Each structure stands twice: as C-alpha cells, then as structure tokens.
Coordinates of C-alpha atoms in Angstrom, one line a residue:
M1 CA 10.5 60.6 73.8
I2 CA 13.5 61.8 75.7
F3 CA 16.2 64.4 74.6
S4 CA 19.4 63.1 73.2
P5 CA 22.7 64.8 73.2
D6 CA 23.5 67.0 70.2
A7 CA 26.7 67.5 68.1
F8 CA 27.4 70.7 70.4
T9 CA 27.7 68.4 73.4
G10 CA 29.5 65.7 71.4
S11 CA 32.1 68.3 70.4
I12 CA 32.7 69.5 73.7
L13 CA 33.0 66.1 75.4
A14 CA 35.4 65.0 72.6
V15 CA 37.8 67.8 73.6
E16 CA 37.2 67.2 77.4
G17 CA 38.3 63.5 76.9
I18 CA 41.9 64.7 76.2
R19 CA 43.8 64.9 79.4
D20 CA 45.7 67.8 78.5
A21 CA 43.3 69.9 76.4
T22 CA 40.6 72.3 77.4
V23 CA 37.6 73.7 75.9
I24 CA 36.9 77.4 75.8
L25 CA 33.3 77.7 75.4
N26 CA 32.4 81.1 73.6
G27 CA 28.9 81.5 74.8
P28 CA 26.5 82.5 77.7
T29 CA 26.8 80.7 81.0
G30 CA 23.7 78.7 80.5
C31 CA 25.5 76.7 77.8
K32 CA 28.5 76.0 80.2
L33 CA 26.8 74.7 83.3
Y34 CA 25.5 71.4 82.1
H35 CA 28.7 70.8 80.0
S36 CA 31.1 71.5 82.8
F37 CA 29.1 69.2 85.2
L38 CA 28.8 66.4 82.7
S39 CA 32.5 66.5 81.7
D40 CA 33.7 66.7 85.4
R41 CA 31.3 63.9 86.3
Q42 CA 32.5 61.5 83.5
F43 CA 36.2 62.4 83.7
P44 CA 37.1 64.0 86.9
R45 CA 40.6 65.4 86.9
E46 CA 42.8 66.3 90.0
S47 CA 41.5 70.1 89.7
S48 CA 38.1 68.7 90.3
H49 CA 38.8 68.2 94.0
D50 CA 39.4 71.9 94.6
P51 CA 36.4 73.8 93.2
L52 CA 37.4 77.0 95.3
A53 CA 40.4 77.4 93.0
F54 CA 38.1 78.2 90.1
Q55 CA 36.1 81.2 91.1
D56 CA 37.4 83.3 88.5
E57 CA 35.2 85.2 86.2
F58 CA 35.3 82.7 83.2
Y59 CA 34.8 79.6 85.5
F60 CA 31.8 80.3 87.5
G61 CA 32.9 78.0 90.3
Q62 CA 33.2 75.0 87.9
P63 CA 36.7 73.4 87.0
R64 CA 35.8 72.4 83.6
V65 CA 34.6 74.2 80.4
P66 CA 35.7 77.9 81.0
C67 CA 33.2 80.1 79.4
T68 CA 33.4 83.9 77.9
C69 CA 29.7 84.2 79.6
L70 CA 28.3 86.3 76.9
D71 CA 25.3 88.5 77.4
G72 CA 22.9 90.6 75.4
E73 CA 25.4 93.5 74.6
D74 CA 28.0 90.9 73.4
Y75 CA 25.6 89.7 70.8
I76 CA 25.0 93.2 69.6
R77 CA 28.3 94.7 69.9
G78 CA 30.3 91.6 69.5
S79 CA 32.5 89.5 71.8
L80 CA 36.0 89.9 70.8
E81 CA 37.0 92.1 73.8
K82 CA 35.6 89.6 76.2
F83 CA 36.9 86.8 74.5
E84 CA 40.5 88.3 74.6
R85 CA 40.3 88.7 78.6
A86 CA 38.9 85.1 78.7
L87 CA 41.7 83.7 76.6
T88 CA 44.4 85.6 78.6
S89 CA 43.1 84.4 81.9
I90 CA 42.4 80.9 80.9
A91 CA 45.8 80.4 79.1
V92 CA 47.4 81.1 82.5
K93 CA 45.5 78.5 84.5
E94 CA 45.2 75.8 81.8
K95 CA 48.8 74.7 80.4
G96 CA 47.5 72.3 77.6
L97 CA 45.8 72.7 74.2
L98 CA 43.1 75.2 74.1
M99 CA 40.1 74.4 71.9
V100 CA 37.5 77.1 71.2
I101 CA 33.8 76.0 70.5
N102 CA 31.2 78.6 69.7
S103 CA 27.6 78.2 71.3
P104 CA 25.0 78.1 68.5
G105 CA 24.2 81.9 69.3
A106 CA 27.7 83.2 69.4
S107 CA 28.4 81.3 65.9
L108 CA 25.6 83.6 64.4
V109 CA 27.7 86.8 65.5
G110 CA 30.6 85.7 63.3
D111 CA 33.3 87.3 65.4
D112 CA 36.8 86.7 64.2
L113 CA 38.0 84.7 67.1
E114 CA 41.2 83.6 65.2
S115 CA 42.5 87.0 64.9
V116 CA 42.7 87.4 68.9
I117 CA 44.4 84.0 68.9
K118 CA 46.9 85.3 66.3
K119 CA 47.3 88.6 68.2
A120 CA 48.1 86.7 71.3
G121 CA 50.8 84.5 69.5
M122 CA 48.9 81.3 70.5
Q123 CA 48.2 79.7 67.1
D124 CA 50.1 76.5 68.1
R125 CA 48.2 75.9 71.3
C126 CA 44.8 77.2 70.7
F127 CA 42.4 77.0 67.7
V128 CA 38.7 77.2 66.9
V129 CA 36.6 74.4 66.0
E130 CA 34.8 75.9 63.0
N131 CA 32.0 73.3 62.5
P132 CA 30.7 71.5 65.6
G133 CA 27.4 70.6 64.0
F134 CA 25.1 72.0 66.7
S135 CA 21.5 70.4 66.2
L136 CA 23.2 67.1 64.5
P137 CA 23.8 64.0 66.5
A138 CA 26.2 63.9 69.0
A139 CA 28.3 61.5 67.1
R140 CA 28.7 64.0 64.5
G141 CA 30.1 66.8 66.6
F142 CA 32.5 64.3 68.1
E143 CA 33.9 63.3 64.8
N144 CA 34.1 67.0 63.7
A145 CA 35.8 68.0 66.7
A146 CA 38.3 64.9 66.5
L147 CA 39.1 65.8 62.8
A148 CA 39.6 69.3 63.6
L149 CA 42.2 68.2 66.2
V150 CA 44.2 65.8 64.0
E151 CA 44.2 68.7 61.2
H152 CA 45.5 71.2 63.8
L153 CA 48.2 68.8 65.0
K154 CA 49.3 68.3 61.4
L155 CA 49.5 64.5 61.9
R156 CA 51.6 63.0 59.2
P157 CA 53.3 59.7 58.3
L158 CA 55.9 59.0 60.8
Q159 CA 59.5 58.4 59.6
R160 CA 59.6 55.0 61.0
P161 CA 57.9 51.6 60.4
A162 CA 54.6 50.8 61.9
S163 CA 54.8 49.2 65.3
P164 CA 53.4 45.8 64.8
K165 CA 52.2 45.6 68.3
K166 CA 50.6 49.0 68.9
V167 CA 47.0 49.6 68.0
N168 CA 44.7 52.7 68.5
L169 CA 41.2 52.6 69.8
I170 CA 38.9 54.7 67.8
G171 CA 35.3 56.0 68.5
L172 CA 35.2 56.0 72.3
S173 CA 33.8 59.1 73.9
L174 CA 33.0 60.4 77.4
L175 CA 29.5 60.2 76.4
H176 CA 29.7 56.4 76.3
K177 CA 28.7 54.8 79.9
H178 CA 31.6 53.1 81.6
W179 CA 34.1 54.4 79.2
G180 CA 37.1 54.1 81.5
G181 CA 36.2 50.4 82.3
S182 CA 35.7 49.7 78.6
V183 CA 39.2 51.1 78.0
A184 CA 40.6 48.9 80.5
E185 CA 38.8 45.8 79.3
M186 CA 39.7 46.4 75.7
K187 CA 43.5 46.6 76.8
R188 CA 43.1 43.4 78.9
L189 CA 41.6 41.5 75.9
L190 CA 44.2 42.8 73.3
A191 CA 47.0 41.8 75.4
F192 CA 45.9 38.2 74.9
L193 CA 46.9 39.1 71.3
G194 CA 50.2 40.5 72.6
L195 CA 48.9 44.0 71.6
E196 CA 49.2 47.3 73.4
V197 CA 47.0 50.3 72.9
G198 CA 48.4 53.8 72.1
A199 CA 45.8 56.5 71.5
V200 CA 42.2 56.3 72.7
F201 CA 40.0 58.6 70.5
L202 CA 39.0 60.5 72.6
A203 CA 38.5 59.3 76.2
G204 CA 41.4 59.5 78.8
T205 CA 44.1 60.0 76.3
F206 CA 46.9 62.5 76.2
L207 CA 48.0 64.7 73.1
D208 CA 51.5 63.1 72.8
E209 CA 49.7 59.7 72.4
I210 CA 47.6 61.2 69.5
R211 CA 50.7 62.9 68.1
E212 CA 52.4 59.3 68.0
S213 CA 49.4 57.6 66.8
G214 CA 50.4 57.4 63.3
D215 CA 52.7 54.5 63.6
A216 CA 50.1 52.0 64.9
A217 CA 49.5 48.8 63.1
C218 CA 45.8 49.4 63.0
N219 CA 42.9 51.4 64.4
I220 CA 40.1 49.3 66.2
V221 CA 36.8 51.1 65.8
L222 CA 34.7 50.3 68.8
Y223 CA 31.6 52.7 68.1
P224 CA 31.2 53.3 64.1
E225 CA 29.2 56.3 64.8
Y226 CA 32.0 58.0 66.7
G227 CA 35.0 56.5 64.5
R228 CA 34.1 55.5 61.3
R229 CA 35.2 59.0 59.6
I230 CA 38.2 59.3 62.0
A231 CA 39.4 55.8 61.0
E232 CA 39.1 56.8 57.1
W233 CA 41.0 60.0 57.7
Y234 CA 43.8 57.7 59.1
R235 CA 43.4 55.2 56.1
K236 CA 43.8 58.1 53.5
H237 CA 46.3 60.4 55.2
L238 CA 48.5 57.7 57.1
G239 CA 47.8 54.6 55.4
T240 CA 46.6 53.0 58.9
P241 CA 44.1 50.0 58.3
A242 CA 40.8 50.1 60.0
V243 CA 39.1 47.2 62.0
F244 CA 35.4 46.8 62.3
S245 CA 33.3 44.2 63.8
P246 CA 30.6 43.0 61.7
L247 CA 28.3 42.9 64.9
G248 CA 29.1 46.5 65.9
A249 CA 30.5 47.3 69.2
P250 CA 32.2 44.3 71.2
L251 CA 29.1 43.7 73.3
G252 CA 28.3 40.2 74.2
F253 CA 30.5 37.1 73.6
D254 CA 29.8 36.8 70.1
A255 CA 30.5 40.3 69.0
S256 CA 33.7 40.4 71.3
E257 CA 35.0 37.0 69.6
S258 CA 34.1 38.7 66.2
L259 CA 36.2 42.0 66.7
L260 CA 39.2 40.0 68.1
R261 CA 39.2 37.6 65.1
E262 CA 39.0 40.6 62.7
V263 CA 42.0 42.3 64.5
A264 CA 44.0 39.0 64.6
A265 CA 43.2 38.6 60.9
V266 CA 44.3 42.2 59.7
L267 CA 47.5 41.8 61.8
D268 CA 48.0 38.1 60.9
I269 CA 48.4 36.9 64.5
D270 CA 46.9 33.9 66.3
P271 CA 43.6 34.8 68.1
A272 CA 43.5 31.6 70.0
P273 CA 44.7 33.1 73.5
A274 CA 42.0 35.7 73.4
L275 CA 39.3 33.4 72.1
A276 CA 40.2 31.2 75.0
E277 CA 39.6 34.1 77.5
V278 CA 36.0 34.5 75.9
R279 CA 35.3 30.8 76.1
R280 CA 36.2 30.9 79.8
A281 CA 33.7 33.5 80.5
R282 CA 31.1 31.6 78.6
Q283 CA 31.4 28.6 80.7
A284 CA 31.3 30.7 83.9
S285 CA 28.1 32.4 82.6
Y286 CA 26.4 29.1 81.5
R287 CA 26.5 27.9 85.4
H288 CA 24.5 30.9 86.5
I289 CA 22.2 30.9 83.4
S290 CA 21.3 27.2 83.9
R291 CA 20.9 27.6 87.5
F292 CA 18.6 30.6 87.1
H293 CA 16.7 28.7 84.4
S294 CA 16.2 25.7 86.5
Y295 CA 13.8 27.5 88.9
S296 CA 12.4 30.5 86.9
G297 CA 12.5 29.4 83.4
L298 CA 14.2 32.5 82.5
P299 CA 15.7 34.5 80.7
K300 CA 14.7 32.3 77.8
G301 CA 11.4 33.5 76.6
A302 CA 11.6 36.9 78.4
S303 CA 10.9 39.9 76.2
F304 CA 13.1 43.3 76.0
S305 CA 13.2 46.8 74.3
I306 CA 16.0 48.8 73.3
R307 CA 16.6 52.5 72.7
A308 CA 20.4 53.2 71.7
E309 CA 22.6 53.9 68.7
S310 CA 22.8 50.9 66.2
S311 CA 26.3 49.9 67.0
L312 CA 25.1 49.1 70.4
A313 CA 21.5 48.0 69.6
F314 CA 22.7 45.4 67.1
P315 CA 25.1 43.3 69.1
L316 CA 22.9 43.5 72.2
T317 CA 19.9 42.3 70.1
H318 CA 22.0 39.6 68.7
W319 CA 23.3 38.5 72.0
L320 CA 19.9 38.6 73.9
Y321 CA 18.3 36.6 71.1
S322 CA 21.0 34.3 70.1
Y323 CA 22.6 33.5 73.5
L324 CA 19.8 34.0 76.0
G325 CA 16.9 33.3 73.9
M326 CA 15.0 36.4 74.7
A327 CA 12.5 38.1 72.3
P328 CA 12.7 41.6 71.1
L329 CA 9.5 43.6 71.2
A330 CA 10.7 47.0 70.3
V331 CA 14.3 48.4 69.1
K332 CA 14.3 52.1 68.5
L333 CA 17.7 53.6 67.2
L334 CA 18.8 57.0 68.1
P335 CA 19.6 59.8 65.4
G336 CA 23.0 59.5 63.9
S337 CA 23.2 55.8 64.2
D338 CA 25.6 53.8 62.1
P339 CA 23.8 52.9 58.8
E340 CA 25.6 49.7 58.2
A341 CA 25.0 48.6 61.7
A342 CA 21.5 49.8 61.6
E343 CA 20.8 47.7 58.2
S344 CA 22.4 44.6 59.9
L345 CA 20.0 45.0 62.7
R346 CA 17.1 45.4 60.6
A347 CA 17.8 42.6 58.5
F348 CA 18.7 40.2 61.7
L349 CA 15.1 41.1 63.2
D350 CA 13.4 40.4 59.8
E351 CA 15.2 37.0 59.5
K352 CA 14.2 36.0 62.9
G353 CA 10.6 37.0 62.5
F354 CA 10.6 40.2 64.6
C355 CA 10.3 42.7 61.7
E356 CA 7.6 44.6 63.8
A357 CA 10.1 45.3 66.5
W358 CA 12.1 47.4 64.1
D359 CA 12.1 51.1 64.7
R360 CA 9.5 50.5 67.3
D361 CA 9.2 53.0 70.2
P362 CA 9.7 51.1 73.5
S363 CA 6.8 53.2 75.2
L364 CA 4.5 51.3 72.9
E365 CA 5.2 47.8 74.4
S366 CA 5.2 46.3 77.7
A367 CA 8.6 44.3 78.0
D368 CA 10.1 42.3 80.7
I369 CA 13.3 44.3 80.6
A370 CA 14.2 47.5 78.8
F371 CA 17.8 48.9 77.8
A372 CA 18.0 52.6 77.4
D373 CA 19.4 55.7 78.8
G374 CA 18.3 56.7 82.5
P375 CA 15.6 59.3 81.7
T376 CA 14.0 56.9 79.0
L377 CA 13.9 54.0 81.6
Q378 CA 12.2 56.4 84.1
L379 CA 9.5 57.1 81.6
L380 CA 9.0 53.5 80.6
K381 CA 8.7 52.3 84.4
A382 CA 6.2 55.1 85.1
K383 CA 4.1 54.0 82.0
G384 CA 4.4 50.4 82.9
C385 CA 6.4 49.6 79.8
C386 CA 9.0 47.5 81.4
K387 CA 9.4 45.5 84.6
A388 CA 13.0 46.2 85.0
G389 CA 15.6 48.5 83.2
I390 CA 19.3 48.5 82.4
E391 CA 21.1 51.7 81.7
I392 CA 23.4 51.3 78.8
A393 CA 23.8 55.1 77.9
L394 CA 23.8 58.6 79.0
P395 CA 22.1 60.4 80.5
E396 CA 22.1 58.5 83.9
E397 CA 19.7 58.4 86.7
G398 CA 22.5 59.5 89.2
Y399 CA 23.9 56.2 90.7
I400 CA 27.4 56.8 91.6
H401 CA 29.9 54.2 90.2
I402 CA 33.2 53.6 92.4
I403 CA 34.3 50.3 90.9
P404 CA 35.2 50.5 87.1
K405 CA 32.6 48.8 85.0
T406 CA 32.1 48.3 81.3
Y407 CA 29.4 46.6 78.9
L408 CA 32.0 45.7 76.4
G409 CA 34.2 42.6 76.1
V410 CA 34.0 39.7 78.4
S411 CA 33.5 41.7 81.5
G412 CA 30.9 43.6 80.0
A413 CA 28.9 40.4 78.8
L414 CA 29.1 39.2 82.6
L415 CA 28.0 42.4 84.0
L416 CA 25.1 42.5 81.6
L417 CA 24.2 39.0 82.5
E418 CA 24.4 39.6 86.2
E419 CA 22.0 42.7 85.6
I420 CA 19.6 40.7 83.5
I421 CA 19.2 37.9 86.0
N422 CA 18.8 40.1 88.8
G423 CA 16.4 42.3 86.9
L424 CA 14.2 39.4 85.8
R425 CA 14.5 37.8 89.3
S426 CA 13.2 40.8 91.2
K427 CA 10.0 41.2 89.1

C-alpha cells in the first residue's frame, strides 16, 4: 500500500516536539532533508522565518535537524572528526538540549560519539539516543526517544506532594495531524474539570515542563501506541497513575466522554461540567445531521473504510457506526498499533456483524468515504475505491492549515461531522 513512518522518523519528531531541544542527525544529507522539512512544517519556530540564517555547513539551508552530512569516506574512516566539528558549530547556534540520533548507516560504523561529547564537556546538554528502533513502527521510536530523554534528565520523585489539579498529556507527537489543536482542545475540556495541563509528551512542550512533570496528579494517555510505555515508566519510577480511555483516543462524543469520566474517577472529581459540554455539542450536531438526513437519507447507511493506528481506528469506527449509523467495509491497522485497542476493535466489528471488515485493505472495497493519510487517499480515489476521503493522519496531501483544528474531543467530533456531511453531499 503506502509507506508509513518508521521509528527513525518517530524518534526525530519526538525530540523536535520539544521547544528547547534539537536533534543532531549523525548521517548523510539524504536522511536530513525530509525530516527537517517535516519537523519545520509540523512545528515551525521563530527561526523558520529566516532560512538565510542557516546556510552553515551542517544545516544545508534548513533551520531544523542539523546533520553531520556523512559521505562515503566517513563510513570507511569513521565520523568522529566530522561529528566533533558539527557539535562545536551546532552548540553555538542551538542553546537548548542536543540529542544525537544516528542514521541507520551511521549506527553500523559504531563510532564512540559519547567520547566526543565528554571531551567537549557537554554531557549535561548533549547525549546520544542509542536505540531509536530504525525499521520498527514510528510509535516505537517515539517512545524510545522519550524514555531516553527522561532517563537523561534523571527525573525523580519531587520533594513535594502531587498537585491535585495538574495533569500531563502523554503520547502526542508531531506525527499526529492537528496536534496543536488537539493540545488546545484537551486543555479546554480538562478546564471544565478544574484541571490544568503540565507537560505534553512530546508536542510543543518545554524541558522545564518535563522536569516538573513528576508532581502531576495523573498522566492522561491520548494515543497508547505513543504513550503506554512512557506512562508505565512514570508509574514505576514516580508513582504517577495513568488514565486510558477504553475506547482509545478521545475521538467522537462517546470516546471523549469515556476519557473525561476516567480522569474524573481517578482524581475523584465531578465530571458533570465537562460532560455537559459534550452534551451541548451532541445537541448542536443533531440539528445538522437531522437536516442532512431529511433530504439525503445520509449519513445513515453510508459505507466507510479506515487505514490508521488502532487507537484512532477503534473510536472512529465506534463513533461512525454507533452515532451516525455508517457501515464499515474495511478497517486496516498500521504497524505498531496498540494491541488492546486492536483487540477491542476486532471484537466490536465481530459483535456488530462486520467481521469481514477486520484487517481488510481499503483498496479491495468501494466505500462511500475513506479515512486515512493523504497518499493512501490519493491511491484509493485513483482506483475508484472511495467517493470521498478525509485525512486523519500524516503524510498530508499538502493543504495548508491556518486555523487550528483537531479531530479529538468535542471540537474534533464537530469538525469530522462537517467533513463527513460535506464529503457525502458532494458525491
């Protein structure tokens, strides 16, 4: 089908999701270009507006993911000399934490990069991520980099009681579409519970927020593929409880309510104000659905296909079927999907009489609407396998978003509903 991001990409985007941290990529320029473009597109910083300031040898005209630019001789004779020059130059321009990630080829050379870091006296602000994962799924690389980070920062239980109103968001990556809007929406919904968000692992957060994350009352795991192991690390080392929604990511009204109830139960607070906000959105959506159904008969009975990770595919399938009355024809999970969400999805499809849809390639069916990444949707449309498509994952087709959006929470459910109705209406 379509290429999916691997752990190498996941690890780089994990680091690039920290506002005051930088990846130093030890590898050839070819490994840098896409990752620099992607991190800058997903999370532009102030430096992004002045590309002329990054004509240095190790930046190659791009403001993100400086690279040692290894060539054939470096693979034969070793890269330590070039890495030493790169580290010295990059450390002057980048003032925050530096995390070194080897490209797959550079990792085979086996150069002792830590010795160069130690020689430069930069052990406190620079270290090597030893096991990004390479060909494993993106989520595995993301978690590997995040765990390497918390170990480097030596997070320990803080010498003060947990803050009863503070929570961390775990398992959100720059690889998630509309991640910025998702953070804003989760903060908005959690405020109805009287809660504030501390650290966001790892999308748009600061190192100090991570350093102070040990006093949170709980960790809310949005995408288990990207956060289950991180949450377990916090539970084991810092005693922080983790909150998971039984429906996966908070996509759709049911999954959003489920997560809010779980958070309220763990923290022993009243979920009513937050649930009232979801109820208001349900009422608003009903008016539009009813009006659309009155002249088209849709969305009830429309068919759909999905290609996504299980923590997204499960709540989306549940919402489309249970709330909108749509029929799943093909649900294909991406590599590295969360096994618990995957099993729940399989059981749901079996219970509702759609067992044939489980693990079925969307390119083998002709659905009314498909949910996937941009390149997959292009392929499905070209083959006549869907009448309309909605991008729910990266890579994108190139649409430039100016207004913050999200597919999570109440706002995300309303955005999806808008796109579904318009997609079905136009076909």
